[in-house]
Amino acid sequence: MSLDHAPARLPDHPVDPQFPARWSPRSFSEATVTEAEVLSVLEAARWAPSASNNQPARFVWGLRGDAGFQAILAALVPFNRDWAGKAAALIVVASRDVTVAADGKVNPNRWAAFDAGAAWMSLALQVQSMGLVAHAMGGFDIPALAAAVALPEAHSLHAVVAIGHQGPVENLPEGLRAREAPNQRNPLTASAFRGRF
Ligand SMILES: Cc1cc2nc3c(=O)[nH]c(=O)nc-3n(C[C@H](O)[C@H](O)[C@H](O)COP(=O)(O)O)c2cc1C
């Protein structure tokens, strides 16, 4: 389904194959996903860890063909709208950025974005385990997406995730076809340090 000239993803150290195997295609087939499948994907996200088990991650989703999907799609930047419209579902990843203590005091939750990121990764790996693909996008118009999903106060938008069945490269606009392949990573030594930076 992807271009065959792409070099293999070779880990620097032994790792479960699901990690290098996951990548973010942009080409989707026409095949749909069911509400039950989306709920399984969101269920995986629900079990992600979070600071004090506050569970700040929030999701708003739509299936291709419904009004929610269209509203989310319309808030994407044109580059993303050009390919994500063929996805089977779009899932907005947001977070609630405050906690409310027992005495009613409202406190900022400075881990909300970190926890939403963990939830997105659980979601992505569940997608992969179901034989589907996921592609996160940060390219959206923030006020437009906030309006589209009726984002409450003290919440942030993080990403829109396109999910569906991977399609052939020909399903993409011509300008995107050459990029439809797994990419590489910097060496682990660029990001992980024993003891100190
Ligand atoms: C938070 C976030 C925002 C992203 N935004 C976009 C985007 O707007 N458009 C796009 O085509 N890909 C986007 N991507 C996909 C990344 O480019 C991709 O995950 C990265 O190149 C690594 O490739 P891989 O996911 O195939 O391993 C985004 C990914 C993340 C996690």
mmCIF file of N, CA and C in Angstrom, residues 48-182:
data_model
loop_
_atom_site.group_PDB
_atom_site.id
_atom_site.type_symbol
_atom_site.label_atom_id
_atom_site.label_comp_id
_atom_site.label_asym_id
_atom_site.label_seq_id
_atom_site.Cartn_x
_atom_site.Cartn_y
_atom_site.Cartn_z
ATOM 1 N N ALA A 48 -5.571 4.781 29.390
ATOM 2 C CA ALA A 48 -4.236 5.395 29.459
ATOM 3 C C ALA A 48 -3.993 5.934 30.866
ATOM 4 N N PRO A 49 -2.735 5.946 31.297
ATOM 5 C CA PRO A 49 -2.436 6.526 32.610
ATOM 6 C C PRO A 49 -2.591 8.047 32.571
ATOM 7 N N SER A 50 -2.832 8.653 33.750
ATOM 8 C CA SER A 50 -2.876 10.121 33.819
ATOM 9 C C SER A 50 -2.497 10.550 35.230
ATOM 10 N N ALA A 51 -2.020 11.774 35.348
ATOM 11 C CA ALA A 51 -1.591 12.286 36.653
ATOM 12 C C ALA A 51 -2.767 12.252 37.630
ATOM 13 N N SER A 52 -2.566 11.650 38.784
ATOM 14 C CA SER A 52 -3.603 11.491 39.821
ATOM 15 C C SER A 52 -4.865 10.820 39.287
ATOM 16 N N ASN A 53 -4.727 10.104 38.205
ATOM 17 C CA ASN A 53 -5.879 9.456 37.538
ATOM 18 C C ASN A 53 -6.982 10.467 37.227
ATOM 19 N N ASN A 54 -6.564 11.702 36.872
ATOM 20 C CA ASN A 54 -7.552 12.747 36.565
ATOM 21 C C ASN A 54 -8.244 12.546 35.221
ATOM 22 N N GLN A 55 -7.637 11.769 34.337
ATOM 23 C CA GLN A 55 -8.262 11.416 33.064
ATOM 24 C C GLN A 55 -8.745 12.652 32.291
ATOM 25 N N PRO A 56 -7.804 13.565 31.988
ATOM 26 C CA PRO A 56 -8.216 14.819 31.344
ATOM 27 C C PRO A 56 -8.486 14.711 29.846
ATOM 28 N N ALA A 57 -8.120 13.601 29.211
ATOM 29 C CA ALA A 57 -8.288 13.525 27.749
ATOM 30 C C ALA A 57 -9.774 13.528 27.388
ATOM 31 N N ARG A 58 -10.096 14.233 26.328
ATOM 32 C CA ARG A 58 -11.479 14.309 25.820
ATOM 33 C C ARG A 58 -11.446 14.052 24.315
ATOM 34 N N PHE A 59 -12.512 13.456 23.799
ATOM 35 C CA PHE A 59 -12.574 13.089 22.388
ATOM 36 C C PHE A 59 -13.932 13.480 21.814
ATOM 37 N N VAL A 60 -13.912 14.004 20.619
ATOM 38 C CA VAL A 60 -15.153 14.257 19.870
ATOM 39 C C VAL A 60 -14.944 13.618 18.506
ATOM 40 N N TRP A 61 -15.898 12.819 18.077
ATOM 41 C CA TRP A 61 -15.648 12.044 16.849
ATOM 42 C C TRP A 61 -16.859 12.052 15.933
ATOM 43 N N GLY A 62 -16.565 11.757 14.675
ATOM 44 C CA GLY A 62 -17.627 11.620 13.683
ATOM 45 C C GLY A 62 -17.242 10.574 12.660
ATOM 46 N N LEU A 63 -18.250 9.945 12.071
ATOM 47 C CA LEU A 63 -18.028 8.964 11.005
ATOM 48 C C LEU A 63 -18.254 9.644 9.661
ATOM 49 N N ARG A 64 -17.439 9.264 8.649
ATOM 50 C CA ARG A 64 -17.591 9.873 7.326
ATOM 51 C C ARG A 64 -19.055 9.792 6.887
ATOM 52 N N GLY A 65 -19.564 10.931 6.461
ATOM 53 C CA GLY A 65 -20.965 10.979 6.041
ATOM 54 C C GLY A 65 -21.851 11.651 7.068
ATOM 55 N N ASP A 66 -21.381 11.769 8.322
ATOM 56 C CA ASP A 66 -22.247 12.447 9.301
ATOM 57 C C ASP A 66 -21.819 13.910 9.485
ATOM 58 N N ALA A 67 -22.694 14.669 10.118
ATOM 59 C CA ALA A 67 -22.468 16.114 10.232
ATOM 60 C C ALA A 67 -21.253 16.424 11.099
ATOM 61 N N GLY A 68 -21.028 15.618 12.127
ATOM 62 C CA GLY A 68 -19.878 15.843 12.998
ATOM 63 C C GLY A 68 -18.576 15.707 12.238
ATOM 64 N N PHE A 69 -18.482 14.681 11.418
ATOM 65 C CA PHE A 69 -17.280 14.466 10.591
ATOM 66 C C PHE A 69 -17.055 15.678 9.692
ATOM 67 N N GLN A 70 -18.103 16.126 9.041
ATOM 68 C CA GLN A 70 -17.988 17.253 8.103
ATOM 69 C C GLN A 70 -17.517 18.510 8.812
ATOM 70 N N ALA A 71 -18.035 18.745 10.019
ATOM 71 C CA ALA A 71 -17.667 19.961 10.757
ATOM 72 C C ALA A 71 -16.197 19.914 11.169
ATOM 73 N N ILE A 72 -15.724 18.745 11.592
ATOM 74 C CA ILE A 72 -14.310 18.604 11.972
ATOM 75 C C ILE A 72 -13.432 18.779 10.727
ATOM 76 N N LEU A 73 -13.836 18.112 9.650
ATOM 77 C CA LEU A 73 -13.067 18.190 8.398
ATOM 78 C C LEU A 73 -12.927 19.640 7.930
ATOM 79 N N ALA A 74 -14.001 20.388 8.045
ATOM 80 C CA ALA A 74 -14.001 21.772 7.557
ATOM 81 C C ALA A 74 -13.028 22.653 8.336
ATOM 82 N N ALA A 75 -12.681 22.250 9.560
ATOM 83 C CA ALA A 75 -11.774 23.054 10.387
ATOM 84 C C ALA A 75 -10.307 22.722 10.133
ATOM 85 N N LEU A 76 -10.033 21.680 9.337
ATOM 86 C CA LEU A 76 -8.635 21.327 9.033
ATOM 87 C C LEU A 76 -8.039 22.331 8.062
ATOM 88 N N VAL A 77 -6.723 22.474 8.099
ATOM 89 C CA VAL A 77 -6.067 23.297 7.085
ATOM 90 C C VAL A 77 -6.233 22.597 5.737
ATOM 91 N N PRO A 78 -6.214 23.373 4.653
ATOM 92 C CA PRO A 78 -6.480 22.770 3.339
ATOM 93 C C PRO A 78 -5.597 21.569 3.031
ATOM 94 N N PHE A 79 -4.321 21.621 3.408
ATOM 95 C CA PHE A 79 -3.423 20.484 3.134
ATOM 96 C C PHE A 79 -3.993 19.187 3.706
ATOM 97 N N ASN A 80 -4.475 19.259 4.945
ATOM 98 C CA ASN A 80 -5.017 18.056 5.580
ATOM 99 C C ASN A 80 -6.403 17.697 5.044
ATOM 100 N N ARG A 81 -7.189 18.730 4.747
ATOM 101 C CA ARG A 81 -8.560 18.469 4.248
ATOM 102 C C ARG A 81 -8.508 17.678 2.934
ATOM 103 N N ASP A 82 -7.432 17.912 2.176
ATOM 104 C CA ASP A 82 -7.313 17.276 0.859
ATOM 105 C C ASP A 82 -7.244 15.759 0.927
ATOM 106 N N TRP A 83 -6.705 15.222 2.021
ATOM 107 C CA TRP A 83 -6.623 13.754 2.110
ATOM 108 C C TRP A 83 -7.506 13.183 3.213
ATOM 109 N N ALA A 84 -7.736 13.949 4.285
ATOM 110 C CA ALA A 84 -8.431 13.373 5.452
ATOM 111 C C ALA A 84 -9.932 13.174 5.213
ATOM 112 N N GLY A 85 -10.446 13.784 4.160
ATOM 113 C CA GLY A 85 -11.876 13.613 3.864
ATOM 114 C C GLY A 85 -12.245 12.181 3.499
ATOM 115 N N LYS A 86 -11.248 11.388 3.106
ATOM 116 C CA LYS A 86 -11.515 9.985 2.763
ATOM 117 C C LYS A 86 -11.408 9.062 3.976
ATOM 118 N N ALA A 87 -10.960 9.601 5.112
ATOM 119 C CA ALA A 87 -10.869 8.758 6.314
ATOM 120 C C ALA A 87 -12.262 8.253 6.691
ATOM 121 N N ALA A 88 -12.278 7.151 7.425
ATOM 122 C CA ALA A 88 -13.569 6.593 7.846
ATOM 123 C C ALA A 88 -14.113 7.311 9.076
ATOM 124 N N ALA A 89 -13.221 7.843 9.890
ATOM 125 C CA ALA A 89 -13.649 8.580 11.090
ATOM 126 C C ALA A 89 -12.611 9.641 11.410
ATOM 127 N N LEU A 90 -13.065 10.719 12.012
ATOM 128 C CA LEU A 90 -12.171 11.758 12.523
ATOM 129 C C LEU A 90 -12.416 11.871 14.020
ATOM 130 N N ILE A 91 -11.327 11.898 14.773
ATOM 131 C CA ILE A 91 -11.430 11.976 16.238
ATOM 132 C C ILE A 91 -10.637 13.187 16.710
ATOM 133 N N VAL A 92 -11.303 14.118 17.357
ATOM 134 C CA VAL A 92 -10.623 15.277 17.935
ATOM 135 C C VAL A 92 -10.102 14.869 19.314
ATOM 136 N N VAL A 93 -8.818 15.140 19.549
ATOM 137 C CA VAL A 93 -8.227 14.873 20.868
ATOM 138 C C VAL A 93 -8.077 16.217 21.576
ATOM 139 N N ALA A 94 -8.718 16.330 22.727
ATOM 140 C CA ALA A 94 -8.689 17.565 23.511
ATOM 141 C C ALA A 94 -8.378 17.200 24.965
ATOM 142 N N SER A 95 -8.277 18.209 25.801
ATOM 143 C CA SER A 95 -8.110 17.917 27.229
ATOM 144 C C SER A 95 -8.862 18.940 28.059
ATOM 145 N N ARG A 96 -9.274 18.495 29.207
ATOM 146 C CA ARG A 96 -9.813 19.399 30.227
ATOM 147 C C ARG A 96 -8.624 19.820 31.082
ATOM 148 N N ASP A 97 -8.370 21.118 31.159
ATOM 149 C CA ASP A 97 -7.100 21.604 31.687
ATOM 150 C C ASP A 97 -7.142 22.039 33.143
ATOM 151 N N VAL A 98 -8.235 21.744 33.817
ATOM 152 C CA VAL A 98 -8.355 22.077 35.243
ATOM 153 C C VAL A 98 -8.902 20.870 35.998
ATOM 154 N N THR A 99 -8.630 20.879 37.299
ATOM 155 C CA THR A 99 -9.277 19.909 38.189
ATOM 156 C C THR A 99 -10.061 20.698 39.235
ATOM 157 N N VAL A 100 -11.059 20.060 39.800
ATOM 158 C CA VAL A 100 -11.851 20.719 40.843
ATOM 159 C C VAL A 100 -11.669 19.914 42.136
ATOM 160 N N ALA A 101 -11.096 20.554 43.152
ATOM 161 C CA ALA A 101 -10.831 19.875 44.425
ATOM 162 C C ALA A 101 -12.139 19.661 45.192
ATOM 163 N N ALA A 102 -12.057 18.851 46.247
ATOM 164 C CA ALA A 102 -13.249 18.541 47.047
ATOM 165 C C ALA A 102 -13.895 19.816 47.605
ATOM 166 N N ASP A 103 -13.055 20.834 47.892
ATOM 167 C CA ASP A 103 -13.605 22.097 48.430
ATOM 168 C C ASP A 103 -14.077 23.050 47.326
ATOM 169 N N GLY A 104 -14.088 22.578 46.094
ATOM 170 C CA GLY A 104 -14.572 23.402 44.987
ATOM 171 C C GLY A 104 -13.510 24.249 44.333
ATOM 172 N N LYS A 105 -12.295 24.220 44.872
ATOM 173 C CA LYS A 105 -11.220 25.042 44.300
ATOM 174 C C LYS A 105 -10.805 24.482 42.930
ATOM 175 N N VAL A 106 -10.738 25.382 41.962
ATOM 176 C CA VAL A 106 -10.352 24.988 40.609
ATOM 177 C C VAL A 106 -8.844 25.194 40.452
ATOM 178 N N ASN A 107 -8.156 24.138 40.049
ATOM 179 C CA ASN A 107 -6.696 24.197 39.885
ATOM 180 C C ASN A 107 -6.319 23.857 38.455
ATOM 181 N N PRO A 108 -5.270 24.515 37.952
ATOM 182 C CA PRO A 108 -4.791 24.097 36.626
ATOM 183 C C PRO A 108 -4.222 22.678 36.695
ATOM 184 N N ASN A 109 -4.413 21.909 35.656
ATOM 185 C CA ASN A 109 -3.816 20.567 35.569
ATOM 186 C C ASN A 109 -2.673 20.653 34.579
ATOM 187 N N ARG A 110 -1.462 20.780 35.094
ATOM 188 C CA ARG A 110 -0.346 21.026 34.180
ATOM 189 C C ARG A 110 0.088 19.768 33.437
ATOM 190 N N TRP A 111 -0.518 18.642 33.713
ATOM 191 C CA TRP A 111 -0.184 17.413 32.996
ATOM 192 C C TRP A 111 -1.234 17.053 31.936
ATOM 193 N N ALA A 112 -2.210 17.916 31.752
ATOM 194 C CA ALA A 112 -3.330 17.559 30.866
ATOM 195 C C ALA A 112 -2.850 17.214 29.448
ATOM 196 N N ALA A 113 -1.963 18.026 28.901
ATOM 197 C CA ALA A 113 -1.505 17.764 27.528
ATOM 198 C C ALA A 113 -0.681 16.474 27.470
ATOM 199 N N PHE A 114 0.151 16.280 28.483
ATOM 200 C CA PHE A 114 0.958 15.050 28.545
ATOM 201 C C PHE A 114 0.030 13.834 28.571
ATOM 202 N N ASP A 115 -1.002 13.903 29.392
ATOM 203 C CA ASP A 115 -1.928 12.773 29.529
ATOM 204 C C ASP A 115 -2.748 12.564 28.253
ATOM 205 N N ALA A 116 -3.126 13.634 27.600
ATOM 206 C CA ALA A 116 -3.856 13.492 26.330
ATOM 207 C C ALA A 116 -2.954 12.833 25.286
ATOM 208 N N GLY A 117 -1.656 13.141 25.348
ATOM 209 C CA GLY A 117 -0.715 12.506 24.434
ATOM 210 C C GLY A 117 -0.614 11.007 24.680
ATOM 211 N N ALA A 118 -0.615 10.630 25.948
ATOM 212 C CA ALA A 118 -0.579 9.191 26.265
ATOM 213 C C ALA A 118 -1.838 8.507 25.735
ATOM 214 N N ALA A 119 -2.969 9.180 25.884
ATOM 215 C CA ALA A 119 -4.241 8.592 25.428
ATOM 216 C C ALA A 119 -4.245 8.433 23.912
ATOM 217 N N TRP A 120 -3.688 9.430 23.223
ATOM 218 C CA TRP A 120 -3.635 9.332 21.743
ATOM 219 C C TRP A 120 -2.796 8.135 21.319
ATOM 220 N N MET A 121 -1.700 7.877 22.039
ATOM 221 C CA MET A 121 -0.842 6.764 21.635
ATOM 222 C C MET A 121 -1.540 5.425 21.884
ATOM 223 N N SER A 122 -2.268 5.323 22.990
ATOM 224 C CA SER A 122 -3.044 4.088 23.231
ATOM 225 C C SER A 122 -4.047 3.883 22.103
ATOM 226 N N LEU A 123 -4.685 4.971 21.745
ATOM 227 C CA LEU A 123 -5.668 4.931 20.645
ATOM 228 C C LEU A 123 -5.006 4.448 19.360
ATOM 229 N N ALA A 124 -3.835 5.001 19.065
ATOM 230 C CA ALA A 124 -3.158 4.667 17.804
ATOM 231 C C ALA A 124 -2.761 3.190 17.767
ATOM 232 N N LEU A 125 -2.299 2.672 18.891
ATOM 233 C CA LEU A 125 -1.883 1.266 18.904
ATOM 234 C C LEU A 125 -3.085 0.331 18.857
ATOM 235 N N GLN A 126 -4.205 0.751 19.457
ATOM 236 C CA GLN A 126 -5.433 -0.053 19.334
ATOM 237 C C GLN A 126 -5.898 -0.081 17.873
ATOM 238 N N VAL A 127 -5.844 1.076 17.225
ATOM 239 C CA VAL A 127 -6.191 1.151 15.799
ATOM 240 C C VAL A 127 -5.373 0.138 15.011
ATOM 241 N N GLN A 128 -4.052 0.157 15.268
ATOM 242 C CA GLN A 128 -3.164 -0.748 14.536
ATOM 243 C C GLN A 128 -3.509 -2.208 14.815
ATOM 244 N N SER A 129 -3.842 -2.515 16.072
ATOM 245 C CA SER A 129 -4.145 -3.915 16.416
ATOM 246 C C SER A 129 -5.428 -4.385 15.736
ATOM 247 N N MET A 130 -6.264 -3.442 15.303
ATOM 248 C CA MET A 130 -7.516 -3.786 14.621
ATOM 249 C C MET A 130 -7.338 -3.833 13.103
ATOM 250 N N GLY A 131 -6.101 -3.669 12.646
ATOM 251 C CA GLY A 131 -5.849 -3.709 11.202
ATOM 252 C C GLY A 131 -6.220 -2.418 10.497
ATOM 253 N N LEU A 132 -6.406 -1.362 11.269
ATOM 254 C CA LEU A 132 -6.723 -0.040 10.709
ATOM 255 C C LEU A 132 -5.479 0.844 10.823
ATOM 256 N N VAL A 133 -5.575 2.060 10.293
ATOM 257 C CA VAL A 133 -4.468 3.011 10.412
ATOM 258 C C VAL A 133 -4.988 4.319 10.997
ATOM 259 N N ALA A 134 -4.058 5.053 11.611
ATOM 260 C CA ALA A 134 -4.396 6.347 12.220
ATOM 261 C C ALA A 134 -3.373 7.383 11.789
ATOM 262 N N HIS A 135 -3.833 8.613 11.616
ATOM 263 C CA HIS A 135 -2.916 9.700 11.264
ATOM 264 C C HIS A 135 -3.339 10.944 12.040
ATOM 265 N N ALA A 136 -2.461 11.390 12.958
ATOM 266 C CA ALA A 136 -2.759 12.589 13.756
ATOM 267 C C ALA A 136 -2.445 13.846 12.951
ATOM 268 N N MET A 137 -3.215 14.890 13.220
ATOM 269 C CA MET A 137 -2.994 16.186 12.552
ATOM 270 C C MET A 137 -3.063 17.319 13.578
ATOM 271 N N GLY A 138 -2.025 18.161 13.537
ATOM 272 C CA GLY A 138 -2.077 19.391 14.316
ATOM 273 C C GLY A 138 -2.475 20.571 13.451
ATOM 274 N N GLY A 139 -2.615 20.333 12.171
ATOM 275 C CA GLY A 139 -2.950 21.397 11.229
ATOM 276 C C GLY A 139 -4.449 21.616 11.141
ATOM 277 N N PHE A 140 -4.957 22.473 12.005
ATOM 278 C CA PHE A 140 -6.378 22.843 11.971
ATOM 279 C C PHE A 140 -6.512 24.279 12.451
ATOM 280 N N ASP A 141 -7.628 24.889 12.128
ATOM 281 C CA ASP A 141 -7.920 26.251 12.557
ATOM 282 C C ASP A 141 -8.529 26.148 13.968
ATOM 283 N N ILE A 142 -7.814 26.674 14.951
ATOM 284 C CA ILE A 142 -8.223 26.440 16.351
ATOM 285 C C ILE A 142 -9.611 27.008 16.648
ATOM 286 N N PRO A 143 -9.881 28.288 16.327
ATOM 287 C CA PRO A 143 -11.236 28.793 16.622
ATOM 288 C C PRO A 143 -12.320 28.026 15.858
ATOM 289 N N ALA A 144 -12.019 27.652 14.618
ATOM 290 C CA ALA A 144 -13.028 26.935 13.829
ATOM 291 C C ALA A 144 -13.318 25.560 14.429
ATOM 292 N N LEU A 145 -12.255 24.857 14.850
ATOM 293 C CA LEU A 145 -12.476 23.521 15.428
ATOM 294 C C LEU A 145 -13.159 23.643 16.795
ATOM 295 N N ALA A 146 -12.756 24.660 17.567
ATOM 296 C CA ALA A 146 -13.407 24.866 18.874
ATOM 297 C C ALA A 146 -14.904 25.080 18.685
ATOM 298 N N ALA A 147 -15.267 25.875 17.680
ATOM 299 C CA ALA A 147 -16.693 26.122 17.417
ATOM 300 C C ALA A 147 -17.374 24.846 16.928
ATOM 301 N N ALA A 148 -16.678 24.102 16.069
ATOM 302 C CA ALA A 148 -17.281 22.900 15.479
ATOM 303 C C ALA A 148 -17.645 21.868 16.537
ATOM 304 N N VAL A 149 -16.801 21.759 17.582
ATOM 305 C CA VAL A 149 -17.042 20.723 18.596
ATOM 306 C C VAL A 149 -17.628 21.309 19.880
ATOM 307 N N ALA A 150 -17.935 22.606 19.884
ATOM 308 C CA ALA A 150 -18.466 23.271 21.090
ATOM 309 C C ALA A 150 -17.515 23.062 22.270
ATOM 310 N N LEU A 151 -16.234 23.389 22.043
ATOM 311 C CA LEU A 151 -15.216 23.178 23.079
ATOM 312 C C LEU A 151 -15.579 23.952 24.348
ATOM 313 N N PRO A 152 -15.672 23.270 25.494
ATOM 314 C CA PRO A 152 -16.013 23.993 26.734
ATOM 315 C C PRO A 152 -14.856 24.873 27.219
ATOM 316 N N GLU A 153 -15.142 25.751 28.167
ATOM 317 C CA GLU A 153 -14.119 26.564 28.840
ATOM 318 C C GLU A 153 -13.055 25.651 29.443
ATOM 319 N N ALA A 154 -11.845 26.176 29.580
ATOM 320 C CA ALA A 154 -10.754 25.475 30.269
ATOM 321 C C ALA A 154 -10.410 24.134 29.620
ATOM 322 N N HIS A 155 -10.664 24.027 28.327
ATOM 323 C CA HIS A 155 -10.261 22.845 27.558
ATOM 324 C C HIS A 155 -9.327 23.302 26.443
ATOM 325 N N SER A 156 -8.442 22.403 26.008
ATOM 326 C CA SER A 156 -7.553 22.680 24.872
ATOM 327 C C SER A 156 -7.741 21.632 23.784
ATOM 328 N N LEU A 157 -7.488 22.071 22.583
ATOM 329 C CA LEU A 157 -7.491 21.158 21.431
ATOM 330 C C LEU A 157 -6.054 20.744 21.138
ATOM 331 N N HIS A 158 -5.839 19.461 20.899
ATOM 332 C CA HIS A 158 -4.479 18.989 20.634
ATOM 333 C C HIS A 158 -4.290 18.464 19.220
ATOM 334 N N ALA A 159 -5.212 17.669 18.748
ATOM 335 C CA ALA A 159 -5.027 17.045 17.434
ATOM 336 C C ALA A 159 -6.359 16.538 16.911
ATOM 337 N N VAL A 160 -6.384 16.325 15.615
ATOM 338 C CA VAL A 160 -7.476 15.573 14.983
ATOM 339 C C VAL A 160 -6.836 14.303 14.434
ATOM 340 N N VAL A 161 -7.426 13.156 14.724
ATOM 341 C CA VAL A 161 -6.874 11.884 14.252
ATOM 342 C C VAL A 161 -7.808 11.286 13.208
ATOM 343 N N ALA A 162 -7.247 11.061 12.027
ATOM 344 C CA ALA A 162 -7.987 10.379 10.959
ATOM 345 C C ALA A 162 -7.758 8.890 11.116
ATOM 346 N N ILE A 163 -8.825 8.101 11.108
ATOM 347 C CA ILE A 163 -8.643 6.647 11.153
ATOM 348 C C ILE A 163 -9.451 5.987 10.035
ATOM 349 N N GLY A 164 -9.026 4.801 9.671
ATOM 350 C CA GLY A 164 -9.744 4.079 8.623
ATOM 351 C C GLY A 164 -8.913 2.933 8.102
ATOM 352 N N HIS A 165 -9.332 2.418 6.961
ATOM 353 C CA HIS A 165 -8.608 1.334 6.290
ATOM 354 C C HIS A 165 -7.629 1.955 5.313
ATOM 355 N N GLN A 166 -6.397 1.485 5.347
ATOM 356 C CA GLN A 166 -5.393 2.054 4.447
ATOM 357 C C GLN A 166 -5.787 1.805 3.000
ATOM 358 N N GLY A 167 -5.564 2.802 2.161
ATOM 359 C CA GLY A 167 -5.903 2.701 0.746
ATOM 360 C C GLY A 167 -4.662 2.704 -0.121
ATOM 361 N N PRO A 168 -4.842 2.471 -1.425
ATOM 362 C CA PRO A 168 -3.699 2.517 -2.337
ATOM 363 C C PRO A 168 -3.209 3.952 -2.502
ATOM 364 N N VAL A 169 -1.959 4.074 -2.869
ATOM 365 C CA VAL A 169 -1.342 5.396 -3.002
ATOM 366 C C VAL A 169 -2.095 6.250 -4.041
ATOM 367 N N GLU A 170 -2.700 5.591 -5.019
ATOM 368 C CA GLU A 170 -3.438 6.305 -6.079
ATOM 369 C C GLU A 170 -4.657 7.055 -5.522
ATOM 370 N N ASN A 171 -5.096 6.724 -4.327
ATOM 371 C CA ASN A 171 -6.244 7.436 -3.743
ATOM 372 C C ASN A 171 -5.884 8.839 -3.275
ATOM 373 N N LEU A 172 -4.568 9.132 -3.265
ATOM 374 C CA LEU A 172 -4.119 10.439 -2.779
ATOM 375 C C LEU A 172 -4.043 11.448 -3.912
ATOM 376 N N PRO A 173 -4.175 12.742 -3.589
ATOM 377 C CA PRO A 173 -3.846 13.756 -4.584
ATOM 378 C C PRO A 173 -2.403 13.532 -5.047
ATOM 379 N N GLU A 174 -2.144 13.805 -6.319
ATOM 380 C CA GLU A 174 -0.847 13.459 -6.901
ATOM 381 C C GLU A 174 0.349 13.985 -6.096
ATOM 382 N N GLY A 175 0.232 15.198 -5.574
ATOM 383 C CA GLY A 175 1.347 15.821 -4.860
ATOM 384 C C GLY A 175 1.730 15.106 -3.573
ATOM 385 N N LEU A 176 0.872 14.252 -3.074
ATOM 386 C CA LEU A 176 1.162 13.591 -1.802
ATOM 387 C C LEU A 176 1.676 12.164 -1.968
ATOM 388 N N ARG A 177 1.639 11.651 -3.172
ATOM 389 C CA ARG A 177 1.934 10.216 -3.354
ATOM 390 C C ARG A 177 3.368 9.854 -2.998
ATOM 391 N N ALA A 178 4.333 10.708 -3.368
ATOM 392 C CA ALA A 178 5.753 10.380 -3.131
ATOM 393 C C ALA A 178 6.077 10.324 -1.643
ATOM 394 N N ARG A 179 5.219 10.962 -0.814
ATOM 395 C CA ARG A 179 5.494 10.984 0.639
ATOM 396 C C ARG A 179 4.815 9.846 1.374
ATOM 397 N N GLU A 180 4.099 8.996 0.639
ATOM 398 C CA GLU A 180 3.303 7.958 1.299
ATOM 399 C C GLU A 180 4.167 6.739 1.639
ATOM 400 N N ALA A 181 5.003 6.902 2.650
ATOM 401 C CA ALA A 181 5.900 5.820 3.070
ATOM 402 C C ALA A 181 6.326 6.070 4.504
ATOM 403 N N PRO A 182 6.630 5.006 5.235
ATOM 404 C CA PRO A 182 7.103 5.192 6.615
ATOM 405 C C PRO A 182 8.391 5.998 6.636
#
